[in-house]
């Protein structure tokens, strides 16, 4: 029999079933048709993740709090976080490393006057304010955020920012850029974690950041074919919300969907949490319009599949802004599912959990989302448990814990939890749920309730905020991902964790690092694995350098263990050095020849990928 | 171009050699020893055998019952794949093949039992105390090992000189409360039914000596070893040299098992594997004269329990001390860094057996050599080893005072070459020499102030051949002690020989010798230049040679050193020359490998009896085999078809002709009047 219980209690039960409503509180203040330059830095942090009003902090009593009103966790006190934080990292709430208050010094803009003159004539808004330029000079890699906090100078930032309002604006900008030999760097949501947005320091031309945020309309919805035609600057959560108003969704929900853009997804081959039902970005797009220095690339029809030579979409998907700007995308939409249900399963250990996920993939019955967190993340989840108000809840929690650990014999330092999300009509969801729980039971899994599942997914959205808290107390953290064949999942996870621990030790990190992973996607032939890695850097002269060396070693370990260079983050400039090894030098040559043809003067000169 | 090479090596000498020697020089960091018999002599053996034994295991795993282990192996993807493959090839049902696999595993698997271990702990305590004065272990090495066992799968790689080795190893690990190893042993032990089962229950698992084409056997065997390694159930122990060295020289390492234990690392199944070189040095080897007879062609007695019991008479002898040195664990991961690209394993299913790639093969080969060299480095040498080296260069005998004086001189030389010499503290040299002679009274005796080799007195009249063989037994026995010091002197000695014979092409000649002798000695593949530089460095360091500009010249005080080194290698030069002569002069076209050994032996016997040769070591089958292997490798001799050896006629192939010619010239020039007329 199955036992429904809850183990991980992060916050009180939610009343809503939809992940979109989990985010609903994060309301959008963007004016969707604004022609005014949108100053993102007003509501978003300039030196950290997400909204300015939302952050973790330790209050005067030393208890952790999450501020703001946007998230379910907002305004709550998290009594266990301090202990977990101090014990895990050897950090102390008394040792603060707050960000330097001075904004980073900005190198002066070197403008191409002729370009500026011609651009003025078009009426397309632009800016060369330092704030606007610095905001678009980086993504969210550790070294980038660390530099911002420390008030370190970026070697190179864009010289100006331009805000096209539609496809034809982009065409004009690209033409002018070609005419005046100006370097263009497309900027969508700014959530890159591959140094893709960094300006190449060796670039001597004027660098223009092309901010797509004003191209954020749904141009039409075709209910007969279930497709929507959307401008590529639209941000994930806006797209979902607007489609929801018409009763539809794309179902594409990458963890960054609060801030990342449609164009960015296309440019990096993004993957969504619910890809098991809706597919990854490459499965979702029907038609892409791209403006390149050679002109506009698009297909002539919207046939659902074609045999017309290699798919030109695949030159665009993952091109990381090196070929042009994605301006409009036609993508599949689906009616909003009738019913959604979260779920969770605890397993005695990671091995059992992976075996279960493998079996689920084999039987091709994966729910919309299925994720397996390792024990470290399970414990981390515990640390984010808000204050429990009633004695009764406390008592019930205690009983459940007793049942799992004492009666079922699970070791609290071994057990892991899988979180599930089912979607569809009610009856089929329940049927599906039973099938998955039955499989889980054969691997020793115990169903652990809906709430735990749902809270697991919330963790995804707040974890990025936690990095900022860590950095306030000498802890640096980062995540990275890979995809790997099923038979190598366990070996890869173990070896990468061990490699990180060992590298930290060898590089003088004085405290035991936190290494944690989860399996976030299942495929027929393998899985996507996501790692978190954090350490207390007190006593290190150059923590960012140390961090980068360790991450480098971890990536080598991943490759040596049969993992890919990236599942969905992309290559950017961070992982360029491994491209030849990954796709062969001939493969690199093929990509290079496309680049040479489409953009012979390297107008799109962010130097990602190749 | 030899001159360039010499020039190059001179050029780098100061930098490179110094660095590599600093790395290799083990003198600075060798640990001290503790005698584990001391406690045994002062407390109850029974209590010791029954005491609480609770070793720490790899990452705290709980030990796995032998039966469960077998199930894991039989159910593994690896084995199932091969079972299906064999079934398809042979047409037999998979069930039947599976049953065969199960039988193989049953025959192979260990059944480690703590009670048997306790029995051995008791019995061996008694035996060791009778046989040996001390059993010394470096406890720091034990501590390092204990640490390593907890962190990574560990492979114990002891040197192999005696049957005693693996019992001794388990005994030591039990004494220090370390995880007992599982030990790969040859099937020949299974001849002794009772003893075989006892060994099995003390952790030995048995493998057939040869199973070349047997896919299933190989699959069962390799999966069995890998399963134990991956799960960290116990340290795995085997002998890289494959068999006991009858000559006390380290043998060319065998790669089969090393490949098996390293592969899980390349496939990412374990984070790392630690290889622990262990040097077991015996002051006197139990099998001493047995080995000499075996090398001279008296067939090896089949291991039988009764044979072992007869060996009881050895219990009344004094075998001196044993030193066991646990070396620094070597991380395969660190060794492979930059040498093997593990991602080449990504494109092939890991459970399908595959021949190792070239890159991997050369890495494993290289690793094996390095480990054997590490074993050599930490071999403890007794004064007798130096004395034996001197006596063998003076077969007619030496004045005791001369021997004593030269032993002291040699001691200084050995120490400056970083030999791990166990010379008694505060004892007068005369005392050291006389007690060494006393312990080895079976090999050397003093009469009238002269020291000479003891030749076993036969009963009744003997033929000249019998007398010759008796003498050869004592020479070979004595040589097995001299051989222990060869690894210390080998490189400078080859340089000394090269200087003597081809003083204008020293590097070339060195390189030729290096190549030719690489079956007889442990010379790491590709290390010729490095070894040459090491040789130069050492000879310069001890003032025997100078290196003005590009030349290498002997100094005024270098004569004794260089002539000692020449004498040290002379038996080998002569042995190889005799083999060359035999192949040139006597060998018929259809010579088989089987005929080769007795044929060379009788050729050499003839030479000796005729008074044309005074080198007895040529009679050693070990040297004969090595010489043939070297000539085959260097393409001076070629194997045709299955077993035929075709001697390459001087008119046939010019490159090989020159090789033979060089070898001959070299050897002929190298012979001193005392050896050949």
CSV table of C-alpha atoms in Angstrom, one decimal, chain A residues 264-607:
chain,number,residue,atom,x,y,z
A,264,UNK,CA,16.8,33.8,-25.2
A,265,UNK,CA,15.2,30.4,-25.0
A,266,UNK,CA,15.6,30.0,-28.7
A,267,UNK,CA,19.2,31.3,-28.7
A,268,UNK,CA,20.3,28.9,-25.9
A,269,UNK,CA,18.1,25.8,-26.6
A,270,UNK,CA,16.2,26.2,-23.4
A,271,UNK,CA,14.5,23.3,-21.6
A,272,UNK,CA,11.3,23.6,-19.5
A,273,UNK,CA,10.4,21.8,-16.4
A,274,UNK,CA,7.3,20.3,-18.1
A,275,UNK,CA,9.1,19.2,-21.2
A,276,UNK,CA,7.7,15.7,-20.7
A,277,UNK,CA,4.3,16.9,-21.8
A,278,UNK,CA,5.1,20.0,-23.9
A,279,UNK,CA,8.6,19.4,-25.2
A,280,UNK,CA,11.7,21.5,-25.0
A,281,UNK,CA,12.0,24.7,-26.9
A,282,UNK,CA,13.1,23.0,-30.1
A,283,UNK,CA,9.9,20.9,-30.0
A,284,UNK,CA,7.8,23.9,-29.4
A,285,UNK,CA,8.8,26.3,-32.1
A,286,UNK,CA,7.1,26.1,-35.5
A,287,UNK,CA,8.6,29.2,-37.1
A,288,UNK,CA,11.4,31.5,-36.3
A,289,UNK,CA,12.2,34.9,-37.7
A,290,UNK,CA,15.8,36.1,-37.3
A,291,UNK,CA,17.4,39.3,-38.5
A,292,UNK,CA,21.1,38.7,-39.5
A,293,UNK,CA,23.6,40.9,-41.2
A,294,UNK,CA,22.8,39.1,-44.5
A,295,UNK,CA,19.1,39.7,-44.1
A,296,UNK,CA,16.1,37.9,-42.5
A,297,UNK,CA,16.0,34.1,-42.2
A,298,UNK,CA,12.6,32.4,-42.0
A,299,UNK,CA,10.8,29.5,-43.5
A,300,UNK,CA,8.0,29.9,-46.0
A,301,UNK,CA,5.4,27.8,-44.3
A,302,UNK,CA,4.3,26.5,-41.0
A,303,UNK,CA,4.2,22.8,-41.8
A,304,UNK,CA,4.6,20.7,-38.7
A,305,UNK,CA,7.6,18.8,-40.1
A,306,UNK,CA,9.6,19.1,-43.2
A,307,UNK,CA,12.2,17.2,-45.1
A,308,UNK,CA,14.0,20.1,-46.7
A,309,UNK,CA,17.6,19.3,-45.9
A,310,UNK,CA,19.0,20.0,-42.5
A,311,UNK,CA,16.5,22.1,-40.4
A,312,UNK,CA,17.7,25.7,-40.6
A,313,UNK,CA,16.0,26.2,-37.2
A,314,UNK,CA,18.8,24.2,-35.8
A,315,UNK,CA,21.3,26.8,-36.9
A,316,UNK,CA,19.4,29.4,-34.9
A,317,UNK,CA,18.5,27.3,-31.9
A,318,UNK,CA,21.6,27.5,-29.6
A,319,UNK,CA,23.4,30.1,-31.8
A,320,UNK,CA,23.7,32.2,-28.6
A,321,UNK,CA,23.4,35.6,-30.3
A,322,UNK,CA,26.3,35.0,-32.7
A,323,UNK,CA,24.2,35.0,-35.9
A,324,UNK,CA,21.5,37.6,-35.4
A,325,UNK,CA,18.5,38.6,-33.4
A,326,UNK,CA,15.4,36.4,-33.0
A,327,UNK,CA,12.5,38.8,-33.5
A,328,UNK,CA,9.3,36.7,-33.8
A,329,UNK,CA,8.5,33.1,-33.0
A,330,UNK,CA,5.5,31.0,-33.8
A,331,UNK,CA,5.1,28.4,-31.1
A,332,UNK,CA,2.7,25.7,-30.1
A,333,UNK,CA,0.1,26.4,-27.5
A,334,UNK,CA,-2.1,24.1,-25.5
A,335,UNK,CA,-5.4,24.6,-23.6
A,336,UNK,CA,-4.7,25.1,-19.9
A,337,UNK,CA,-4.8,21.7,-18.4
A,338,UNK,CA,-8.0,20.9,-16.6
A,339,UNK,CA,-6.3,19.5,-13.6
A,340,UNK,CA,-2.9,19.7,-12.0
A,341,UNK,CA,-1.6,17.7,-9.1
A,342,UNK,CA,1.7,17.7,-7.3
A,343,UNK,CA,3.2,14.7,-5.6
A,344,UNK,CA,6.3,13.5,-3.9
A,345,UNK,CA,8.0,10.2,-3.1
A,346,UNK,CA,10.8,9.5,-0.6
A,347,UNK,CA,13.4,6.9,-1.3
A,348,UNK,CA,15.8,5.3,1.1
A,349,UNK,CA,18.7,6.5,-1.0
A,350,UNK,CA,19.8,8.2,-4.2
A,351,UNK,CA,20.4,4.9,-6.0
A,352,UNK,CA,16.9,3.7,-5.5
A,353,UNK,CA,15.6,7.1,-6.6
A,354,UNK,CA,17.6,7.1,-9.8
A,355,UNK,CA,16.5,3.5,-10.5
A,356,UNK,CA,12.9,4.5,-10.2
A,357,UNK,CA,13.3,7.5,-12.5
A,358,UNK,CA,15.0,5.3,-15.0
A,359,UNK,CA,12.1,2.8,-14.9
A,360,UNK,CA,9.6,5.6,-15.2
A,361,UNK,CA,11.4,6.8,-18.3
A,362,UNK,CA,11.6,3.3,-19.7
A,363,UNK,CA,7.8,2.9,-19.4
A,364,UNK,CA,7.5,6.4,-20.9
A,365,UNK,CA,5.1,7.4,-18.2
A,366,UNK,CA,7.0,10.4,-16.8
A,367,UNK,CA,4.6,13.0,-15.3
A,368,UNK,CA,4.8,16.6,-16.7
A,369,UNK,CA,7.7,17.0,-14.3
A,370,UNK,CA,9.7,14.5,-12.2
A,371,UNK,CA,12.8,15.5,-10.2
A,372,UNK,CA,14.9,13.7,-7.8
A,373,UNK,CA,16.7,15.7,-5.1
A,374,UNK,CA,19.7,14.2,-3.3
A,375,UNK,CA,20.0,14.0,0.5
A,376,UNK,CA,21.8,17.4,0.7
A,377,UNK,CA,18.9,19.1,-1.0
A,378,UNK,CA,16.4,17.2,1.1
A,379,UNK,CA,18.1,18.6,4.2
A,380,UNK,CA,18.3,22.0,2.6
A,381,UNK,CA,14.6,21.9,2.1
A,382,UNK,CA,14.1,21.2,5.8
A,383,UNK,CA,16.1,24.3,6.6
A,384,UNK,CA,13.7,26.4,4.6
A,385,UNK,CA,10.8,25.2,6.8
A,386,UNK,CA,8.9,28.2,8.1
A,387,UNK,CA,7.8,28.6,11.7
A,388,UNK,CA,5.1,26.1,12.4
A,389,UNK,CA,2.2,27.8,14.2
A,390,UNK,CA,0.3,25.0,15.8
A,391,UNK,CA,1.4,22.4,18.3
A,392,UNK,CA,-0.7,19.9,16.5
A,393,UNK,CA,1.1,20.4,13.2
A,394,UNK,CA,4.4,19.9,15.1
A,395,UNK,CA,3.1,16.7,16.6
A,396,UNK,CA,1.9,15.3,13.2
A,397,UNK,CA,5.2,16.2,11.6
A,398,UNK,CA,7.0,14.4,14.4
A,399,UNK,CA,4.9,11.3,13.9
A,400,UNK,CA,5.6,11.2,10.2
A,401,UNK,CA,9.3,11.6,10.7
A,402,UNK,CA,9.2,8.8,13.2
A,403,UNK,CA,7.3,6.6,10.8
A,404,UNK,CA,9.8,7.1,8.0
A,405,UNK,CA,13.0,6.9,9.9
A,406,UNK,CA,12.2,4.5,12.7
A,407,UNK,CA,9.4,2.3,11.4
A,408,UNK,CA,10.5,2.2,7.7
A,409,UNK,CA,14.2,2.3,8.6
A,410,UNK,CA,15.1,5.2,6.3
A,411,UNK,CA,18.4,6.8,7.3
A,412,UNK,CA,17.8,10.6,7.5
A,413,UNK,CA,21.3,11.1,6.1
A,414,UNK,CA,20.6,8.9,3.1
A,415,UNK,CA,17.0,9.4,2.1
A,416,UNK,CA,16.1,11.4,-1.0
A,417,UNK,CA,12.9,12.9,-2.3
A,418,UNK,CA,11.4,13.0,-5.8
A,419,UNK,CA,8.9,15.7,-6.6
A,420,UNK,CA,6.2,15.2,-9.2
A,421,UNK,CA,3.8,17.3,-11.2
A,422,UNK,CA,0.9,15.7,-13.1
A,423,UNK,CA,-1.3,17.5,-15.7
A,424,UNK,CA,-4.3,16.6,-17.7
A,425,UNK,CA,-7.9,15.7,-17.1
A,426,UNK,CA,-8.7,14.7,-13.6
A,427,UNK,CA,-9.3,11.0,-14.2
A,428,UNK,CA,-6.2,10.5,-16.3
A,429,UNK,CA,-4.1,12.4,-13.8
A,430,UNK,CA,-5.2,10.1,-11.0
A,431,UNK,CA,-4.6,7.0,-13.1
A,432,UNK,CA,-1.2,8.3,-14.1
A,433,UNK,CA,-0.4,9.1,-10.5
A,434,UNK,CA,-1.2,5.6,-9.4
A,435,UNK,CA,1.0,4.1,-12.2
A,436,UNK,CA,4.0,6.2,-11.1
A,437,UNK,CA,3.5,5.6,-7.4
A,438,UNK,CA,3.3,1.9,-8.1
A,439,UNK,CA,6.6,2.0,-9.9
A,440,UNK,CA,8.1,4.0,-7.0
A,441,UNK,CA,6.9,1.4,-4.5
A,442,UNK,CA,8.9,-1.3,-6.3
A,443,UNK,CA,12.0,0.7,-5.6
A,444,UNK,CA,11.2,1.2,-2.0
A,445,UNK,CA,9.6,4.7,-2.5
A,446,UNK,CA,7.0,6.0,-0.1
A,447,UNK,CA,4.5,8.6,-1.4
A,448,UNK,CA,5.1,11.7,0.6
A,449,UNK,CA,2.2,14.0,-0.3
A,450,UNK,CA,1.3,16.9,-2.5
A,451,UNK,CA,2.5,19.7,-0.4
A,452,UNK,CA,6.1,18.5,-0.4
A,453,UNK,CA,6.0,18.2,-4.1
A,454,UNK,CA,4.8,21.7,-4.6
A,455,UNK,CA,7.2,23.2,-2.1
A,456,UNK,CA,10.0,21.4,-3.9
A,457,UNK,CA,9.2,23.4,-7.0
A,458,UNK,CA,9.0,26.7,-5.1
A,459,UNK,CA,12.6,26.1,-3.9
A,460,UNK,CA,13.6,26.4,-7.5
A,461,UNK,CA,12.5,30.0,-7.7
A,462,UNK,CA,13.9,31.1,-4.3
A,463,UNK,CA,17.2,29.3,-4.5
A,464,UNK,CA,18.8,32.0,-6.7
A,465,UNK,CA,17.9,34.6,-4.0
A,466,UNK,CA,19.7,32.4,-1.4
A,467,UNK,CA,23.0,32.8,-3.3
A,468,UNK,CA,22.8,36.5,-2.5
A,469,UNK,CA,22.3,35.7,1.2
A,470,UNK,CA,25.3,33.4,1.1
A,471,UNK,CA,27.4,36.1,-0.4
A,472,UNK,CA,26.5,38.4,2.5
A,473,UNK,CA,28.3,35.9,4.7
A,474,UNK,CA,31.4,34.7,2.8
A,475,UNK,CA,29.7,31.9,1.0
A,476,UNK,CA,29.9,31.7,-2.8
A,477,UNK,CA,27.6,29.4,-4.7
A,478,UNK,CA,26.8,28.4,-8.3
A,479,UNK,CA,24.9,25.8,-10.2
A,480,UNK,CA,25.8,23.9,-13.4
A,481,UNK,CA,24.1,21.1,-15.3
A,482,UNK,CA,24.7,18.3,-17.8
A,483,UNK,CA,22.9,15.5,-19.5
A,484,UNK,CA,24.2,11.9,-19.2
A,485,UNK,CA,23.1,8.4,-20.3
A,486,UNK,CA,21.2,6.5,-17.6
A,487,UNK,CA,23.8,4.0,-16.8
A,488,UNK,CA,26.3,6.7,-15.9
A,489,UNK,CA,24.0,8.9,-13.8
A,490,UNK,CA,25.1,7.6,-10.4
A,491,UNK,CA,28.8,7.4,-11.3
A,492,UNK,CA,28.8,10.9,-12.7
A,493,UNK,CA,27.0,12.4,-9.6
A,494,UNK,CA,29.4,10.6,-7.2
A,495,UNK,CA,32.6,11.4,-9.1
A,496,UNK,CA,31.7,15.1,-9.7
A,497,UNK,CA,30.9,15.6,-6.0
A,498,UNK,CA,34.1,13.9,-5.0
A,499,UNK,CA,36.1,15.9,-7.5
A,500,UNK,CA,34.6,19.2,-6.2
A,501,UNK,CA,35.4,18.2,-2.6
A,502,UNK,CA,38.9,17.2,-3.5
A,503,UNK,CA,39.6,20.3,-5.6
A,504,UNK,CA,38.4,22.6,-2.8
A,505,UNK,CA,40.7,20.9,-0.4
A,506,UNK,CA,43.6,21.1,-2.7
A,507,UNK,CA,42.9,24.8,-3.5
A,508,UNK,CA,42.9,25.8,0.2
A,509,UNK,CA,39.2,26.1,0.8
A,510,UNK,CA,39.1,25.9,4.6
A,511,UNK,CA,35.6,24.6,5.0
A,512,UNK,CA,33.8,21.5,3.7
A,513,UNK,CA,32.0,22.6,0.5
A,514,UNK,CA,28.3,21.9,-0.1
A,515,UNK,CA,27.8,19.7,-3.2
A,516,UNK,CA,24.4,18.6,-4.1
A,517,UNK,CA,22.7,17.4,-7.2
A,518,UNK,CA,19.3,16.5,-8.6
A,519,UNK,CA,18.0,14.7,-11.6
A,520,UNK,CA,15.7,17.3,-13.2
A,521,UNK,CA,14.7,15.7,-16.5
A,522,UNK,CA,14.3,12.2,-17.8
A,523,UNK,CA,14.6,11.1,-21.4
A,524,UNK,CA,14.5,7.8,-23.1
A,525,UNK,CA,18.2,7.4,-23.1
A,526,UNK,CA,19.4,9.5,-20.2
A,527,UNK,CA,18.8,12.3,-17.8
A,528,UNK,CA,19.6,15.9,-17.0
A,529,UNK,CA,21.6,16.4,-13.8
A,530,UNK,CA,21.8,19.7,-12.0
A,531,UNK,CA,24.5,20.5,-9.5
A,532,UNK,CA,24.7,23.0,-6.7
A,533,UNK,CA,28.0,23.8,-5.3
A,534,UNK,CA,28.8,26.3,-2.5
A,535,UNK,CA,31.6,27.0,0.0
A,536,UNK,CA,32.7,29.3,2.7
A,537,UNK,CA,35.5,31.4,1.3
A,538,UNK,CA,36.9,32.9,4.4
A,539,UNK,CA,40.7,32.8,4.3
A,540,UNK,CA,40.9,32.8,0.5
A,541,UNK,CA,42.6,35.6,-1.3
A,542,UNK,CA,40.7,35.2,-4.5
A,543,UNK,CA,37.5,33.2,-3.9
A,544,UNK,CA,36.2,33.8,-7.5
A,545,UNK,CA,39.4,32.4,-9.0
A,546,UNK,CA,39.3,29.4,-6.7
A,547,UNK,CA,35.6,28.9,-7.5
A,548,UNK,CA,36.3,29.1,-11.2
A,549,UNK,CA,39.1,26.5,-11.0
A,550,UNK,CA,36.9,24.1,-9.1
A,551,UNK,CA,34.0,24.6,-11.6
A,552,UNK,CA,36.5,24.0,-14.4
A,553,UNK,CA,37.6,20.7,-12.8
A,554,UNK,CA,34.1,19.7,-12.2
A,555,UNK,CA,33.3,20.2,-15.8
A,556,UNK,CA,36.3,18.1,-16.9
A,557,UNK,CA,35.0,15.4,-14.5
A,558,UNK,CA,31.6,15.6,-16.1
A,559,UNK,CA,33.0,15.2,-19.6
A,560,UNK,CA,35.3,12.3,-18.5
A,561,UNK,CA,32.2,10.6,-17.0
A,562,UNK,CA,30.2,10.7,-20.2
A,563,UNK,CA,28.2,13.9,-19.4
A,564,UNK,CA,27.6,16.6,-22.0
A,565,UNK,CA,29.0,20.1,-22.0
A,566,UNK,CA,25.6,21.5,-21.3
A,567,UNK,CA,21.9,20.3,-21.3
A,568,UNK,CA,20.3,23.7,-21.4
A,569,UNK,CA,22.5,26.5,-20.0
A,570,UNK,CA,24.6,26.7,-23.2
A,571,UNK,CA,28.2,27.3,-23.9
A,572,UNK,CA,28.7,31.1,-24.0
A,573,UNK,CA,32.3,32.0,-23.3
A,574,UNK,CA,32.5,30.0,-20.1
A,575,UNK,CA,32.7,26.6,-21.8
A,576,UNK,CA,34.1,27.5,-25.3
A,577,UNK,CA,37.3,25.7,-24.6
A,578,UNK,CA,35.6,22.3,-24.7
A,579,UNK,CA,33.6,22.8,-27.9
A,580,UNK,CA,36.1,21.0,-30.1
A,581,UNK,CA,36.3,18.1,-27.8
A,582,UNK,CA,32.5,18.0,-27.6
A,583,UNK,CA,31.5,18.3,-31.3
A,584,UNK,CA,34.8,17.6,-33.1
A,585,UNK,CA,36.9,20.2,-34.9
A,586,UNK,CA,35.0,19.4,-38.0
A,587,UNK,CA,31.8,20.2,-36.2
A,588,UNK,CA,33.2,23.5,-35.0
A,589,UNK,CA,34.3,24.1,-38.6
A,590,UNK,CA,30.7,23.6,-39.9
A,591,UNK,CA,29.4,26.1,-37.4
A,592,UNK,CA,32.1,28.5,-38.2
A,593,UNK,CA,31.3,28.4,-41.9
A,594,UNK,CA,27.7,29.2,-41.1
A,595,UNK,CA,28.8,32.1,-39.0
A,596,UNK,CA,31.2,33.3,-41.8
A,597,UNK,CA,28.4,33.2,-44.3
A,598,UNK,CA,25.7,34.8,-42.2
A,599,UNK,CA,27.9,37.4,-40.4
A,600,UNK,CA,31.1,37.9,-42.3
A,601,UNK,CA,32.0,41.1,-40.4
A,602,UNK,CA,31.2,39.6,-37.0
A,603,UNK,CA,28.6,42.3,-36.3
A,604,UNK,CA,27.1,39.9,-33.7
A,605,UNK,CA,30.4,39.9,-32.0
A,606,UNK,CA,29.7,38.5,-28.5
A,607,UNK,CA,32.2,35.7,-29.3
